[in-house]
Coordinates of C-alpha atoms and ligand atoms in Angstrom, one line a residue:
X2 CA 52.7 81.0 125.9
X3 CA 50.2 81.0 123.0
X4 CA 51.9 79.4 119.7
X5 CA 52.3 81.8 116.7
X6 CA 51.1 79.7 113.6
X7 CA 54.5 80.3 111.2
X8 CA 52.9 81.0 107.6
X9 CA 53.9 79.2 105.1
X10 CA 56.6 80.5 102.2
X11 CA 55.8 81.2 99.1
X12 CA 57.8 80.5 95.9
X13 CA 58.6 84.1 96.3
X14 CA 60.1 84.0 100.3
X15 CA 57.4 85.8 100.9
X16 CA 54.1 84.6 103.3
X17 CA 51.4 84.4 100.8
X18 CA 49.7 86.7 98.2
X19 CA 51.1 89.9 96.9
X20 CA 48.8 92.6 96.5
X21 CA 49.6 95.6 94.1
X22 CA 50.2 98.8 95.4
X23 CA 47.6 101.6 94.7
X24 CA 49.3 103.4 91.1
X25 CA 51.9 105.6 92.0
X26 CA 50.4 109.2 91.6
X27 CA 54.0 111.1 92.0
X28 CA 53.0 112.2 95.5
X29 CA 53.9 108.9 96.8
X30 CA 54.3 110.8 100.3
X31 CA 50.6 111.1 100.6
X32 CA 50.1 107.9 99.2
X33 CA 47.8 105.8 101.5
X34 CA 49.6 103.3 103.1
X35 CA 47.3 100.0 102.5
X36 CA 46.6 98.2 106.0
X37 CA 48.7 95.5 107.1
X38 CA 46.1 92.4 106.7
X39 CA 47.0 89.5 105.1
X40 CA 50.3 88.1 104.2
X41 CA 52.5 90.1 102.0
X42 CA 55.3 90.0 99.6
X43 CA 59.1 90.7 100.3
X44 CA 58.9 93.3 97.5
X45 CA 55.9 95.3 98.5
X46 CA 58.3 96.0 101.6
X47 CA 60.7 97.5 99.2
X48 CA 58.0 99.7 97.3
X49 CA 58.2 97.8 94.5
X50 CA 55.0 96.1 92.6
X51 CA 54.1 92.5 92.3
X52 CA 56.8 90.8 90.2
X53 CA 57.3 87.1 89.1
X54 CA 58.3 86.9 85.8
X55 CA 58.4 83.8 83.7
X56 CA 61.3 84.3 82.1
X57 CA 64.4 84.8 83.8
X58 CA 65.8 88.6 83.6
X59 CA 67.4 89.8 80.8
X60 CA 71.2 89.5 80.4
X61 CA 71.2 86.9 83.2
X62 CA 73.5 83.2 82.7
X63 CA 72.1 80.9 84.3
X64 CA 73.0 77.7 83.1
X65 CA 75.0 76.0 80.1
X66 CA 72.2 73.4 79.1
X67 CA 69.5 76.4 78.1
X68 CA 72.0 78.5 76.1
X69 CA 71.5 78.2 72.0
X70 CA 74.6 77.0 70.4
X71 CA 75.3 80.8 69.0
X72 CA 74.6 82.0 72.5
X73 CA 77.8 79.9 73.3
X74 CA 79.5 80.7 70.5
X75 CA 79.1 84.6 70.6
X76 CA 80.2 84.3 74.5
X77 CA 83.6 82.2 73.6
X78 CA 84.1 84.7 70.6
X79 CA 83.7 87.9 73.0
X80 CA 86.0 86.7 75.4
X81 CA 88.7 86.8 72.5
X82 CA 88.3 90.1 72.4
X83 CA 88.3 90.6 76.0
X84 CA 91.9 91.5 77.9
X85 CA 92.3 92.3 81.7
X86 CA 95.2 94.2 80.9
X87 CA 93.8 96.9 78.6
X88 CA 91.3 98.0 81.3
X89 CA 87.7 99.1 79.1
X90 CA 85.0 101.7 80.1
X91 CA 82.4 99.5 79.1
X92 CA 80.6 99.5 82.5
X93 CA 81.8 102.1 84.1
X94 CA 79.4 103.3 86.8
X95 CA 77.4 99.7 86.8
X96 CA 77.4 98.3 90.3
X97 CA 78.1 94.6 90.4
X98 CA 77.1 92.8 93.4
X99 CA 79.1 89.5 94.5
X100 CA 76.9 87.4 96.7
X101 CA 78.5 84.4 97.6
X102 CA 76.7 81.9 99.9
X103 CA 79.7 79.1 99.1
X104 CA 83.8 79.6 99.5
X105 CA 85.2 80.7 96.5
X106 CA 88.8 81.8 95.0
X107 CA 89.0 81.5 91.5
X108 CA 85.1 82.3 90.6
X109 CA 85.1 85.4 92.9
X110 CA 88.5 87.1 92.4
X111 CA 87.8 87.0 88.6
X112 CA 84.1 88.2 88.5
X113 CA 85.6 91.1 91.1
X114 CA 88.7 91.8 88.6
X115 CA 86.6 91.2 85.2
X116 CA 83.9 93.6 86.5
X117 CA 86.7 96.3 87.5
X118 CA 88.6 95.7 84.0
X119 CA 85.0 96.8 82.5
X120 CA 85.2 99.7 84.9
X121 CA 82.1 98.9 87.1
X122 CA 82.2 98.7 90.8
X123 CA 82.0 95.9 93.1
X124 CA 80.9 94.8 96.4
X125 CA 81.4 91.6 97.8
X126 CA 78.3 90.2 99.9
X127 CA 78.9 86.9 102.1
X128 CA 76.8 84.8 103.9
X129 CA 79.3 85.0 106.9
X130 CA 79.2 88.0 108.3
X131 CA 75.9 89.5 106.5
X132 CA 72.3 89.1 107.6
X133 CA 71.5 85.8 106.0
X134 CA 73.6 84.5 108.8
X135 CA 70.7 86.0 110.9
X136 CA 68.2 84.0 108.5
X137 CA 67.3 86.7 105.6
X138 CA 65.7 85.0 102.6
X139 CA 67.4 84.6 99.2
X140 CA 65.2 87.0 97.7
X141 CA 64.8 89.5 100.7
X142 CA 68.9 89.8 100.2
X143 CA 68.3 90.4 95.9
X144 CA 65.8 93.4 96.8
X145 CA 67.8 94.7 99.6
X146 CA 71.0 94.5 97.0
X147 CA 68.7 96.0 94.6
X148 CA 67.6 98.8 96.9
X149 CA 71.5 99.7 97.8
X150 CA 71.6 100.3 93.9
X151 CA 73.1 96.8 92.0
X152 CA 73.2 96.7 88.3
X153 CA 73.5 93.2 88.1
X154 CA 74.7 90.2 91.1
X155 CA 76.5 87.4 90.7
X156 CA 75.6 84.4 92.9
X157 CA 77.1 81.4 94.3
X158 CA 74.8 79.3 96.3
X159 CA 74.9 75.5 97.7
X160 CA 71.0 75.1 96.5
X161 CA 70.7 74.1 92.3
X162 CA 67.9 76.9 91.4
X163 CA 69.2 79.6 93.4
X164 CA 70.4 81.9 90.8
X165 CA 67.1 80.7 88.5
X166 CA 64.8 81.5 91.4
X167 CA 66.1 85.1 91.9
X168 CA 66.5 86.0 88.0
X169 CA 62.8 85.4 88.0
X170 CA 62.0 88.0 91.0
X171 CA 64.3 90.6 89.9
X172 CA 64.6 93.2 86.9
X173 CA 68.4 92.7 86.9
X174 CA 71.2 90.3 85.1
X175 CA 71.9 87.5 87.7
X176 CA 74.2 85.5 86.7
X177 CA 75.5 82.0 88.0
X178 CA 78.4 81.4 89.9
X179 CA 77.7 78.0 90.6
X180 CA 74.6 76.6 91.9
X181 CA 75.1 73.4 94.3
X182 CA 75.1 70.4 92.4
X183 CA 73.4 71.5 89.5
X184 CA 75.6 74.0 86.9
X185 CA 78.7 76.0 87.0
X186 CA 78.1 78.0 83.2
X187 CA 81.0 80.5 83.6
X188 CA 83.3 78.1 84.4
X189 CA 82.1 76.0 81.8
X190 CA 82.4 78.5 79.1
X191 CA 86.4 79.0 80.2
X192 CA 86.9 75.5 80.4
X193 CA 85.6 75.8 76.4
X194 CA 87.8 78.7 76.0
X195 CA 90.7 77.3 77.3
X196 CA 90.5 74.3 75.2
X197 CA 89.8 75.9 71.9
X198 CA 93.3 77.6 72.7
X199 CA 95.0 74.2 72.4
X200 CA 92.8 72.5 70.1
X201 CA 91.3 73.6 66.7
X202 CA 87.6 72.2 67.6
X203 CA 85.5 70.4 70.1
X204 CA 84.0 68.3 67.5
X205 CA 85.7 64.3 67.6
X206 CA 87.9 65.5 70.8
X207 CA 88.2 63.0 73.6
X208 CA 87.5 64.3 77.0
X209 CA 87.9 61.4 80.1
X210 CA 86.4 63.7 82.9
X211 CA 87.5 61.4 85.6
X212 CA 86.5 62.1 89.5
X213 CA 83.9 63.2 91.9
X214 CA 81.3 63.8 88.7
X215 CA 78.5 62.9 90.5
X216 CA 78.7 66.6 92.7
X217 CA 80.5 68.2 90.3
X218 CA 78.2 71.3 89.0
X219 CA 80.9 71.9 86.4
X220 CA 80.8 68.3 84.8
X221 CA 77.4 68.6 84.1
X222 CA 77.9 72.0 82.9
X223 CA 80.8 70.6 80.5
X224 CA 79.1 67.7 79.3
X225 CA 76.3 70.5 78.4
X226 CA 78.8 72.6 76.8
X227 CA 81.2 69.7 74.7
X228 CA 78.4 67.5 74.0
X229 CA 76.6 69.5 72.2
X230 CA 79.8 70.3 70.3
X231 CA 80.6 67.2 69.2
X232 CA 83.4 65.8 71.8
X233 CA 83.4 62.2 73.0
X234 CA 83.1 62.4 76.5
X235 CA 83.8 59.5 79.0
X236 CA 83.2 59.7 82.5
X237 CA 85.7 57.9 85.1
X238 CA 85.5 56.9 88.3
X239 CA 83.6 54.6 91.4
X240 CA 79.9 54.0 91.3
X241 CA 79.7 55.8 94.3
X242 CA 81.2 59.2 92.6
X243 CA 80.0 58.1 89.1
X244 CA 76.8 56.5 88.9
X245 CA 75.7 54.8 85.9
X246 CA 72.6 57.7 85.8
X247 CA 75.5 59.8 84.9
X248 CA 75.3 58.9 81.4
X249 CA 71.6 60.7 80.6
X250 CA 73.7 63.8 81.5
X251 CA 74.1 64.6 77.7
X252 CA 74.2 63.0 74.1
X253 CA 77.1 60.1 73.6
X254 CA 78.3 59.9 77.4
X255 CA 80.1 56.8 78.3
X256 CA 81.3 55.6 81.7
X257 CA 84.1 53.6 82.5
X258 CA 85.3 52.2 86.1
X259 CA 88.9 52.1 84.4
X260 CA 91.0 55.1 84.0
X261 CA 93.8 53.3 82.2
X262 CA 90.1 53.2 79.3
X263 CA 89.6 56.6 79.7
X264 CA 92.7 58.3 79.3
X265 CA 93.7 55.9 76.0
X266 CA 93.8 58.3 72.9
X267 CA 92.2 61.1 75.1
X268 CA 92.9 64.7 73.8
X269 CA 92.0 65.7 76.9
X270 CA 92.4 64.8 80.8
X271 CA 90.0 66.8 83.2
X272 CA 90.0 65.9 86.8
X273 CA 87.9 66.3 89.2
X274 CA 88.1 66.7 93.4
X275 CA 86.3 64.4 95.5
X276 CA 83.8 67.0 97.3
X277 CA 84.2 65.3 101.1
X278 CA 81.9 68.4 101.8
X279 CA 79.1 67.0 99.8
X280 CA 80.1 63.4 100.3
X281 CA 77.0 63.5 103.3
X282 CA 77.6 59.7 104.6
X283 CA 78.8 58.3 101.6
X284 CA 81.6 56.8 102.0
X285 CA 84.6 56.8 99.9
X286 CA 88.0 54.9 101.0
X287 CA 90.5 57.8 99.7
X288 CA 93.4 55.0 99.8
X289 CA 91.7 53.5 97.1
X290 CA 91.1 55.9 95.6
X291 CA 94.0 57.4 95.2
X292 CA 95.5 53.5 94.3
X293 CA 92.5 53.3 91.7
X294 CA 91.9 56.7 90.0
X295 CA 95.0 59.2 91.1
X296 CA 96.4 60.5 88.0
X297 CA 99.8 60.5 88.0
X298 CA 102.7 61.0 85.5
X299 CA 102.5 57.1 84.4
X300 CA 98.9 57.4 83.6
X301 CA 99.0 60.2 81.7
X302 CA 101.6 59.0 79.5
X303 CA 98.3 57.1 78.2
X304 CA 96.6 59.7 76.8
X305 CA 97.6 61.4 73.4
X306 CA 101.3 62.9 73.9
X307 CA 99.8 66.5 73.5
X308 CA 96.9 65.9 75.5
X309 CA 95.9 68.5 78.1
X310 CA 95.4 68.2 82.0
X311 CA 92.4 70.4 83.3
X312 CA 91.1 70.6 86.5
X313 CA 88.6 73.5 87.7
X314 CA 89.8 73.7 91.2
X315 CA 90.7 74.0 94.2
X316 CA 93.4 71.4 93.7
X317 CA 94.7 68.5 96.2
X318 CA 97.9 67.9 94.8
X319 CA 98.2 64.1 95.9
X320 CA 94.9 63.2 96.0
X321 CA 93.0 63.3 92.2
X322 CA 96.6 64.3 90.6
X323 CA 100.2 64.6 91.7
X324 CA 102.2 67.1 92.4
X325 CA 104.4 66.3 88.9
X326 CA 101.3 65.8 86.9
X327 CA 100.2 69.6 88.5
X328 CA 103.2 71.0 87.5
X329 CA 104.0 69.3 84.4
X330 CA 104.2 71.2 80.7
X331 CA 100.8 69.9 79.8
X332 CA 98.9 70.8 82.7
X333 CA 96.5 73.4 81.2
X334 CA 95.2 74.1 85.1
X335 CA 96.8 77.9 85.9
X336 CA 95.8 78.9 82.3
X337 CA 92.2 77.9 83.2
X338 CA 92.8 80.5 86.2
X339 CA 94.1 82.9 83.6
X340 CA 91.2 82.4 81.1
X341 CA 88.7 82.8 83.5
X342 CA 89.3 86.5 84.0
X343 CA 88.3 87.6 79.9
X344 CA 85.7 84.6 79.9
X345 CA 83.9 86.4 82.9
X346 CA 84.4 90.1 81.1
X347 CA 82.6 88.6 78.1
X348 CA 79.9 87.3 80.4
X349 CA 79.3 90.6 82.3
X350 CA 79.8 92.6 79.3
X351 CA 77.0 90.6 77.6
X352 CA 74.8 91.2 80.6
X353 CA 74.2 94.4 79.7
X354 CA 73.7 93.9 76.3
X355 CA 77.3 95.1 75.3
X356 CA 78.3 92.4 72.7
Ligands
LIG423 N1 86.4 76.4 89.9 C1 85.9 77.1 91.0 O1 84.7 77.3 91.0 O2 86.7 77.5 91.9 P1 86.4 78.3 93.2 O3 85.5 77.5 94.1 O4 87.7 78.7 93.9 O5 85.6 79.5 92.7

């Protein structure tokens, strides 16, 4: 059998050059059909014209580290105003498409019920059981989700650009769910949230972030977020989950190997799960980890006496924290949950300009 040279992608998951359609004349039935030479574009397939835009769509949130201050500020101040329980009609009839490519609880469940307490619809896309398991590209599966009629989609995806790389191919808000090892805005933005209900600022608070920081897409998204705020962030843990390169991830970082360091005089305790999905032949000894950086009731007694405990989630209660420390009055980790929901109405809301 003769081999099929495989063209090459392009940037666009495409196979080379797009080439405009002739101008649509309204009788797009008679419209002649241009002949199939050359590579084409996975939009032209969709009848749409050439599109890469430089700038990302409007409305989309793609990352913490691009966002002006007031951009930040305006988001954290809308989500005051935002409550699950007194459902709005502020998108009603927008479709919201969930496209996850990654597991998800938390992220999902509150995009889904912060998009229905707007009153838009949802649909929940997942790789399993969709056609990218049968090896559609990323931005084949944005036009098709287009096509079917989405307002906006919200994407989690295990490669950092994803989301960046489809908000620049697409007329539509796309906003971040958490992009492999790179950001995790939304979660970002109600970790801020959920602090600013327990504290009166960010600026002077101590944060010891202490854990798996080195695959953690909402560290760097924190650091982004508090940094620029004025908090004093260290970073905690082994080289191999903390690397000194850590420390470039925003103004003021410091990193210590010690958590008894970090947690003295901390305002606030964020832990962190070691990703053994990620871990990809590093290897961690969990024993000592657990002996070295496990933060239990004892060690939190270090930090201030109304510090908070934060952890994004999922938990493993006896691994990074015990079950006490979980459970204990100033674990701040379920009212994350909660906060999530009006952090993620504010975000949608502002997607389609409704501020
Ligand atoms: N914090 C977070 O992203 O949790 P999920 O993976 O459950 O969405």
């Amino acid at each position: 059998m003769g081999r099929v040279a495989k063209p090459a992608l392009s940037a666009a998951g495409g196979t080379g050059e797009a080439r405009p359609f002739p101008p649509d004349d309204g009788k797009s039935h008679r419209r002649a059909i241009p002949p199939c030479s050359g590579a084409r574009s996975p939009r032209m397939m969709h009848g749409l014209p050439s599109l890469h835009m430089t700038t990302p769509s409007r409305g989309s949130l793609l990352d913490i580290e691009h966002l002006e201050d007031k951009q930040i500020l305006d988001l954290l101040k809308l989500a005051r105003r935002m409550d699950p329980r007194k459902p709005r009609s502020l998108l009603r009839g927008k479709r919201i498409i969930l496209l996850f490519y990654e597991a998800s609880t938390r992220t999902r469940s509150s995009f889904e019920v912060a998009a229905q307490s707007l009153g838009a619809l949802t649909t929940l896309v997942q790789s399993s059981g969709s056609s990218i398991e049968k090896g559609e590209s990323l931005l084949d599966t944005a036009y098709t989700l287009r096509a079917v009629g989405a307002d906006a989609i919200v994407i989690r995806h295990p490669s950092a650009g994803a989301p960046h790389l489809m908000a620049r191919h697409i007329e539509i808000p796309v906003i971040n769910a958490g992009d492999g090892m790179h950001e995790h805005p939304s979660q970002a933005l109600l970790d801020g949230f959920t602090i600013l209900k327990h504290k009166k600022s960010f600026k002077g608070l101590r944060i010891a972030i202490i854990g798996d920081v080195y695959h953690s897409r909402v560290t760097r998204s924190n650091c982004h977020l508090l940094a620029r705020f004025g908090a004093k962030i260290t970073l905690c843990g082994p080289p191999e989950l903390v690397p000194d390169l850590a420390s470039t991830l925003a103004p003021g970082l410091a990193i210590t190997r010690h958590v008894e360091g970090a947690l003295r005089g901390a305002d606030v305790v964020m832990l962190l799960r070691v990703q053994q999905e990620r871990l990809a032949g590093r290897k961690i000894q969990l024993q000592e980890y657990i002996a070295r950086y496990q933060m239990t009731a004892a060690r939190l007694k270090l930090a201030k006496q109304d510090a908070i405990v934060m952890h994004p989630g999922p938990i493993i209660r006896g691994l990074e924290l015990t079950s006490e420390v979980v459970d204990c009055p100033q674990s701040a980790i379920v009212d994350e949950v909660r906060n999530g929901v009006p952090m993620r109405m504010a975000i949608l809301a502002r997607a389609f300009g409704k501020n």
